[in-house]
Short mmCIF file of C-alpha atoms in Angstrom, two decimals:
data_model
loop_
_atom_site.label_atom_id
_atom_site.label_comp_id
_atom_site.label_asym_id
_atom_site.label_seq_id
_atom_site.Cartn_x
_atom_site.Cartn_y
_atom_site.Cartn_z
CA MET A 1 100.58 79.56 76.56
CA SER A 2 103.84 78.42 75.10
CA ARG A 3 105.03 77.50 78.59
CA THR A 4 102.09 75.11 79.09
CA LEU A 5 102.83 73.57 75.72
CA VAL A 6 106.44 72.93 76.70
CA LEU A 7 105.40 71.38 80.01
CA GLU A 8 102.89 69.19 78.22
CA ARG A 9 105.49 68.05 75.74
CA GLU A 10 107.93 67.18 78.52
CA ALA A 11 105.28 65.17 80.36
CA THR A 12 104.53 62.94 77.38
CA GLY A 13 106.96 60.35 76.11
CA ALA A 14 109.41 60.90 73.28
CA THR A 15 107.83 60.48 69.82
CA ALA A 16 108.89 58.59 66.71
CA ALA A 17 109.40 61.89 64.82
CA GLU A 18 111.92 63.01 67.45
CA GLY A 19 113.66 59.66 67.18
CA LEU A 20 113.97 59.96 63.41
CA ARG A 21 115.39 63.48 63.75
CA ASP A 22 117.94 62.28 66.35
CA ILE A 23 119.12 59.25 64.34
CA LEU A 24 119.53 61.12 61.02
CA PRO A 25 123.27 61.95 61.43
CA ALA A 26 124.05 58.30 62.27
CA MET A 27 122.04 57.18 59.22
CA ILE A 28 124.08 59.45 56.95
CA ALA A 29 127.34 58.13 58.46
CA CYS A 30 126.11 54.54 58.01
CA ILE A 31 125.82 54.83 54.21
CA PRO A 32 129.52 55.04 53.21
CA ILE A 33 130.55 52.51 55.90
CA GLY A 34 127.95 50.04 54.57
CA LEU A 35 129.13 50.56 50.98
CA LEU A 36 132.74 50.00 52.14
CA PHE A 37 131.77 46.79 53.95
CA GLY A 38 130.04 45.42 50.85
CA ALA A 39 132.95 46.29 48.55
CA LEU A 40 135.57 44.78 50.90
CA SER A 41 133.49 41.59 51.36
CA VAL A 42 133.55 40.95 47.63
CA GLY A 43 137.29 41.79 47.59
CA LYS A 44 137.77 39.05 50.23
CA GLY A 45 135.97 36.52 48.01
CA LEU A 46 132.49 36.53 49.52
CA SER A 47 129.56 36.59 47.09
CA VAL A 48 127.15 39.56 47.00
CA LEU A 49 124.49 37.38 48.63
CA GLU A 50 126.86 36.23 51.42
CA ALA A 51 127.86 39.83 52.20
CA GLY A 52 124.21 40.90 52.36
CA LEU A 53 123.26 37.86 54.43
CA MET A 54 125.93 38.73 57.00
CA SER A 55 124.59 42.30 57.30
CA ILE A 56 121.01 41.00 57.68
CA LEU A 57 121.78 38.35 60.31
CA VAL A 58 124.71 39.86 62.24
CA PHE A 59 124.12 43.61 61.82
CA ALA A 60 127.13 44.76 63.88
CA GLY A 61 129.65 46.81 61.89
CA GLY A 62 132.78 46.41 64.02
CA ALA A 63 132.39 42.63 64.33
CA GLN A 64 131.65 42.27 60.60
CA PHE A 65 134.78 44.21 59.56
CA ALA A 66 136.86 42.17 62.03
CA ALA A 67 135.44 38.94 60.52
CA LEU A 68 136.48 40.01 57.02
CA GLU A 69 140.00 40.77 58.22
CA LEU A 70 140.21 37.28 59.81
CA TRP A 71 138.48 35.51 56.88
CA THR A 72 140.49 32.69 55.27
CA TRP A 73 139.66 29.45 53.47
CA PRO A 74 138.83 27.01 55.02
CA VAL A 75 136.61 29.37 57.01
CA PRO A 76 137.69 29.56 60.71
CA VAL A 77 134.13 29.39 62.06
CA LEU A 78 135.04 29.19 65.77
CA ALA A 79 137.62 32.00 65.59
CA LEU A 80 135.07 34.22 63.81
CA ALA A 81 132.34 33.47 66.37
CA PHE A 82 134.77 34.11 69.23
CA SER A 83 135.99 37.43 67.84
CA THR A 84 132.36 38.47 67.26
CA LEU A 85 131.41 37.54 70.81
CA LEU A 86 134.29 39.57 72.26
CA ILE A 87 133.72 42.67 70.13
CA ASN A 88 129.98 42.66 70.87
CA ALA A 89 130.31 41.92 74.60
CA ARG A 90 129.72 45.66 75.19
CA HIS A 91 126.06 45.11 74.18
CA VAL A 92 125.55 43.25 77.47
CA LEU A 93 126.35 46.37 79.48
CA MET A 94 124.26 48.58 77.20
CA GLY A 95 121.26 46.24 77.47
CA ALA A 96 121.59 45.98 81.24
CA SER A 97 121.60 49.76 81.50
CA LEU A 98 118.59 50.16 79.18
CA ALA A 99 116.45 47.35 80.63
CA PRO A 100 114.94 49.38 83.53
CA LYS A 101 114.12 52.22 81.09
CA PHE A 102 112.02 49.90 78.88
CA GLY A 103 109.10 50.09 81.37
CA GLU A 104 106.45 50.88 78.73
CA PHE A 105 107.52 47.98 76.47
CA SER A 106 105.61 44.69 76.08
CA LEU A 107 107.60 41.43 76.19
CA PHE A 108 107.52 41.20 72.40
CA GLN A 109 108.71 44.81 72.07
CA ARG A 110 111.55 44.13 74.51
CA LEU A 111 112.67 41.07 72.55
CA LEU A 112 112.46 42.84 69.19
CA GLY A 113 113.93 46.04 70.63
CA ALA A 114 116.95 44.23 72.08
CA SER A 115 117.58 42.55 68.72
CA VAL A 116 118.18 45.90 66.98
CA LEU A 117 120.44 47.34 69.72
CA THR A 118 123.40 49.34 68.37
CA ASP A 119 125.92 51.77 69.88
CA GLU A 120 124.14 54.70 68.22
CA ALA A 121 120.61 53.75 69.31
CA TRP A 122 121.83 53.04 72.83
CA ALA A 123 123.52 56.44 73.16
CA LEU A 124 120.42 58.30 71.92
CA ALA A 125 118.03 56.29 74.12
CA GLU A 126 120.15 56.92 77.22
CA ARG A 127 120.20 60.65 76.42
CA CYS A 128 116.43 60.64 75.89
CA ALA A 129 115.81 58.73 79.14
CA LEU A 130 117.62 61.40 81.14
CA ARG A 131 114.74 63.84 80.50
CA ARG A 132 111.72 61.86 79.29
CA GLN A 133 109.99 58.54 79.39
CA LEU A 134 111.61 56.26 76.80
CA THR A 135 108.78 55.01 74.53
CA PRO A 136 108.67 52.08 72.09
CA ALA A 137 107.95 54.66 69.33
CA TYR A 138 111.18 56.55 70.05
CA TRP A 139 113.28 53.39 70.50
CA PHE A 140 112.16 51.78 67.23
CA ALA A 141 112.60 55.09 65.37
CA VAL A 142 116.27 55.30 66.43
CA ALA A 143 117.07 51.56 66.47
CA ALA A 144 115.08 49.94 63.65
CA THR A 145 115.93 52.46 60.91
CA LEU A 146 119.60 51.47 60.77
CA PRO A 147 119.29 47.72 59.86
CA PRO A 148 117.52 48.18 56.48
CA LEU A 149 119.92 51.00 55.55
CA TRP A 150 122.98 48.93 56.56
CA VAL A 151 121.74 45.93 54.57
CA GLY A 152 120.86 48.02 51.50
CA CYS A 153 124.25 49.74 51.47
CA THR A 154 126.02 46.38 51.90
CA PHE A 155 124.28 44.92 48.83
CA LEU A 156 124.95 48.07 46.79
CA GLY A 157 128.61 48.20 47.90
CA ALA A 158 129.11 44.50 47.16
CA TRP A 159 127.55 44.88 43.72
CA LEU A 160 129.71 47.95 42.95
CA GLY A 161 132.77 46.24 44.46
CA SER A 162 132.56 43.38 41.96
CA PHE A 163 133.62 45.93 39.27
CA LEU A 164 136.55 47.33 41.27
CA GLY A 165 139.07 44.57 40.60
CA GLU A 166 142.15 43.64 42.66
CA PRO A 167 141.67 45.17 46.14
CA ARG A 168 145.39 45.26 47.03
CA ALA A 169 146.28 47.52 44.10
CA LEU A 170 143.83 50.11 45.44
CA GLY A 171 145.15 49.76 49.00
CA ALA A 172 141.70 48.39 49.97
CA ASP A 173 143.28 45.61 52.05
CA PHE A 174 144.66 48.36 54.31
CA ALA A 175 141.19 49.95 54.70
CA PHE A 176 140.49 47.59 57.65
CA THR A 177 143.61 48.67 59.47
CA ALA A 178 142.83 52.36 58.90
CA LEU A 179 139.17 51.87 59.84
CA PHE A 180 140.05 50.08 63.08
CA ILE A 181 142.58 52.75 64.03
CA GLY A 182 139.79 55.31 63.53
CA LEU A 183 137.33 53.23 65.60
CA VAL A 184 139.82 52.86 68.46
CA ALA A 185 140.41 56.64 68.40
CA GLY A 186 136.64 57.02 68.88
CA LEU A 187 136.80 54.77 71.97
CA TRP A 188 139.74 56.66 73.50
CA ARG A 189 139.58 57.25 77.27
CA GLY A 190 143.16 58.43 77.86
CA ARG A 191 145.84 56.50 79.76
CA ASP A 192 143.78 53.32 80.32
CA THR A 193 143.13 52.93 76.57
CA ALA A 194 146.79 53.66 75.74
CA ILE A 195 147.98 50.81 78.01
CA THR A 196 145.40 48.41 76.55
CA VAL A 197 146.24 49.34 72.95
CA ILE A 198 150.04 49.05 73.31
CA VAL A 199 149.94 45.71 75.16
CA SER A 200 147.34 44.26 72.78
CA ALA A 201 149.24 45.41 69.64
CA VAL A 202 152.63 44.03 70.72
CA THR A 203 151.20 40.72 72.00
CA SER A 204 149.10 40.20 68.89
CA ALA A 205 152.01 40.91 66.51
CA LEU A 206 154.31 38.52 68.42
CA ALA A 207 151.63 35.80 68.57
CA TYR A 208 151.05 36.22 64.84
CA VAL A 209 154.75 35.68 64.10
CA TRP A 210 155.27 32.81 66.57
CA LEU A 211 151.90 30.99 66.60
CA GLY A 212 150.20 32.20 63.41
CA PRO A 213 146.55 33.17 62.87
CA PRO A 214 143.95 33.05 64.36
CA TRP A 215 145.72 32.90 67.76
CA HIS A 216 146.88 36.50 67.59
CA VAL A 217 143.34 37.80 68.23
CA ALA A 218 142.77 35.89 71.47
CA ALA A 219 146.36 36.48 72.66
CA GLY A 220 146.31 40.22 71.96
CA ALA A 221 142.78 40.74 73.27
CA PHE A 222 143.37 38.93 76.56
CA ALA A 223 146.74 40.61 77.12
CA GLY A 224 145.14 44.03 76.54
CA ILE A 225 142.22 43.27 78.87
CA ALA A 226 144.59 41.90 81.54
CA ALA A 227 146.73 45.04 81.25
CA ALA A 228 143.65 47.23 81.83
CA TRP A 229 142.76 45.12 84.89
CA CYS A 230 146.26 45.47 86.34
CA ALA A 231 146.53 49.20 85.57
CA ALA A 232 143.19 50.08 87.22
CA PRO A 233 143.26 50.94 90.91
CA PRO A 234 141.88 48.02 92.98
CA GLU A 235 138.43 48.64 94.44
CA ARG A 236 138.46 49.41 98.17
CA SER A 237 136.37 46.77 99.89
CA SER A 238 136.30 48.46 103.33
CA PRO A 239 135.48 52.14 104.00
CA MET B 1 124.82 34.54 43.75
CA THR B 2 125.86 31.48 45.72
CA VAL B 3 126.15 30.75 49.43
CA ASP B 4 128.99 28.46 50.51
CA PRO B 5 127.97 26.11 53.38
CA ALA B 6 131.05 26.94 55.50
CA THR B 7 130.48 30.68 54.96
CA LEU B 8 126.83 30.26 55.96
CA ALA B 9 127.91 28.36 59.10
CA ALA B 10 130.28 31.20 60.03
CA ILE B 11 127.60 33.85 59.44
CA LEU B 12 125.07 31.90 61.54
CA ALA B 13 127.61 31.46 64.37
CA MET B 14 128.41 35.18 64.28
CA ALA B 15 124.70 36.04 64.25
CA ALA B 16 124.03 33.77 67.26
CA ALA B 17 126.96 35.26 69.20
CA THR B 18 125.81 38.82 68.44
CA TRP B 19 122.14 38.19 69.28
CA LEU B 20 123.21 36.59 72.57
CA THR B 21 125.10 39.76 73.57
CA ARG B 22 122.14 41.95 72.55
CA ILE B 23 119.57 39.98 74.56
CA ALA B 24 121.76 39.10 77.60
CA GLY B 25 121.87 42.62 79.05
CA PHE B 26 118.07 42.91 79.01
CA LEU B 27 117.76 39.54 80.78
CA ILE B 28 120.26 40.54 83.47
CA GLY B 29 118.56 43.93 83.84
CA GLY B 30 119.81 46.24 86.57
CA ARG B 31 121.63 43.45 88.42
CA LEU B 32 124.92 43.89 86.56
CA VAL B 33 126.97 46.67 88.17
CA LEU B 34 130.69 46.62 87.39
CA ARG B 35 133.15 48.64 89.43
CA GLY B 36 136.91 49.07 89.82
CA ARG B 37 139.07 46.56 87.99
CA ALA B 38 136.16 44.57 86.51
CA LYS B 39 134.80 47.78 84.95
CA ALA B 40 138.24 48.72 83.59
CA ALA B 41 138.68 45.24 82.09
CA PHE B 42 135.20 45.32 80.50
CA ASP B 43 135.77 48.81 79.05
CA ALA B 44 139.05 47.56 77.57
CA ILE B 45 137.43 44.75 75.54
CA PRO B 46 136.52 46.70 72.36
CA PRO B 47 139.88 48.48 71.86
CA ALA B 48 141.84 45.35 72.87
CA VAL B 49 140.04 43.17 70.30
CA LEU B 50 140.09 45.74 67.48
CA VAL B 51 143.83 46.34 67.92
CA ALA B 52 144.57 42.60 68.19
CA VAL B 53 142.81 42.01 64.87
CA ILE B 54 144.84 44.58 62.91
CA ALA B 55 148.22 44.45 64.70
CA PRO B 56 149.77 41.87 62.30
CA SER B 57 148.76 43.93 59.26
CA ALA B 58 150.09 47.14 60.87
CA LEU B 59 153.25 45.82 62.55
CA ALA B 60 154.30 42.52 60.96
CA THR B 61 153.76 43.01 57.21
CA GLY B 62 156.43 45.49 56.05
CA TRP B 63 157.67 49.02 56.61
CA PRO B 64 155.17 50.67 54.20
CA GLU B 65 152.24 49.23 56.18
CA THR B 66 153.79 50.20 59.55
CA ALA B 67 154.51 53.75 58.32
CA ALA B 68 151.01 54.05 56.84
CA ALA B 69 149.55 52.90 60.18
CA ALA B 70 151.52 55.66 61.93
CA VAL B 71 150.16 58.23 59.45
CA THR B 72 146.64 56.88 60.08
CA VAL B 73 147.04 57.23 63.86
CA VAL B 74 147.91 60.93 63.41
CA ALA B 75 144.95 61.37 61.02
CA ALA B 76 142.60 59.64 63.50
CA THR B 77 143.36 62.23 66.19
CA ARG B 78 142.03 65.09 64.05
CA LEU B 79 139.80 63.75 61.24
CA PRO B 80 136.38 62.02 61.11
CA LEU B 81 136.27 58.24 60.54
CA LEU B 82 135.91 58.14 56.75
CA ALA B 83 138.58 60.79 56.15
CA THR B 84 140.91 58.76 58.39
CA VAL B 85 140.32 55.67 56.25
CA ALA B 86 140.96 57.67 53.06
CA VAL B 87 144.25 59.06 54.41
CA GLY B 88 145.40 55.58 55.53
CA VAL B 89 144.60 53.95 52.18
CA ALA B 90 146.27 56.77 50.20
CA ALA B 91 149.34 56.54 52.46
CA VAL B 92 149.74 52.78 51.97
CA VAL B 93 149.39 53.04 48.18
CA ALA B 94 152.03 55.82 48.05
CA LEU B 95 154.45 54.08 50.44
CA ARG B 96 154.12 50.71 48.66
CA ALA B 97 154.92 52.45 45.36
CA LEU B 98 157.95 54.02 47.05
CA ALA B 99 159.08 50.62 48.37
CA GLY B 100 158.77 49.21 44.85
#
């Protein structure tokens, strides 16, 4: 009896309730990071509305924190767009990998579904697709719950941040550096990452001293990527 | 509650860039298969960019920031993300006080 039930459950697609259960840890982790983003935005001189608007329209944590770190007046629009494009380039690979698994999705669901793609939703959907049919219900449960939470926490953090005062006295200006070190640790893949990180760090610091911002981002990023290319074994073209 | 036009332009440019990356993979579908050096270079993009953004603040600001970054690296190998941030911020406040 219970065996038939299990088989039946496996044969049907993943449900929204399962999606909500799977995304819950990521939602809890999203709350303090969203509050931090809002508070740091206001510390940088953005208004509460501008901080919230960025979370609504961009909705990509890493790129948003990087933008704040690079933010100066006058606003370097091109440098910000470029840094965002580079940091989010990973979405292209995630989308390409998910596309064949979106078989049950209508065109509108694909378009909307792609627009709420995040690292967390991607990882859960890939895990789900290993065993079951990926359904729109499951995808939107894991992917569409994060944007409203991220936006809400940004507004709340920005509003609270306007009472905090001078960010440097609290060491808040260093929060970016610490956060990014933590994010890179999460991306660690051993030797390859070590080479990338060292080359990027040294090149960026030198470019910052010699050329000034915002050139250090492009210089460091490309040097790190080139180092990874050179360090990887070349692909054998013949058997 | 104001929105500066230049800030709005930056946010819109960032939003367009991000949406492009989100939609592009689905348009390419299963046709994008990276191997060897191209795969290694693509995998290196996120850490390379994140490190390039913070390197001046960690390495070219002063010894308290560089020392605090070293403390943060150690914390990052054994603590969750938010605890790492807390350790880094506490370290920089203490070291700056020490530096005077």
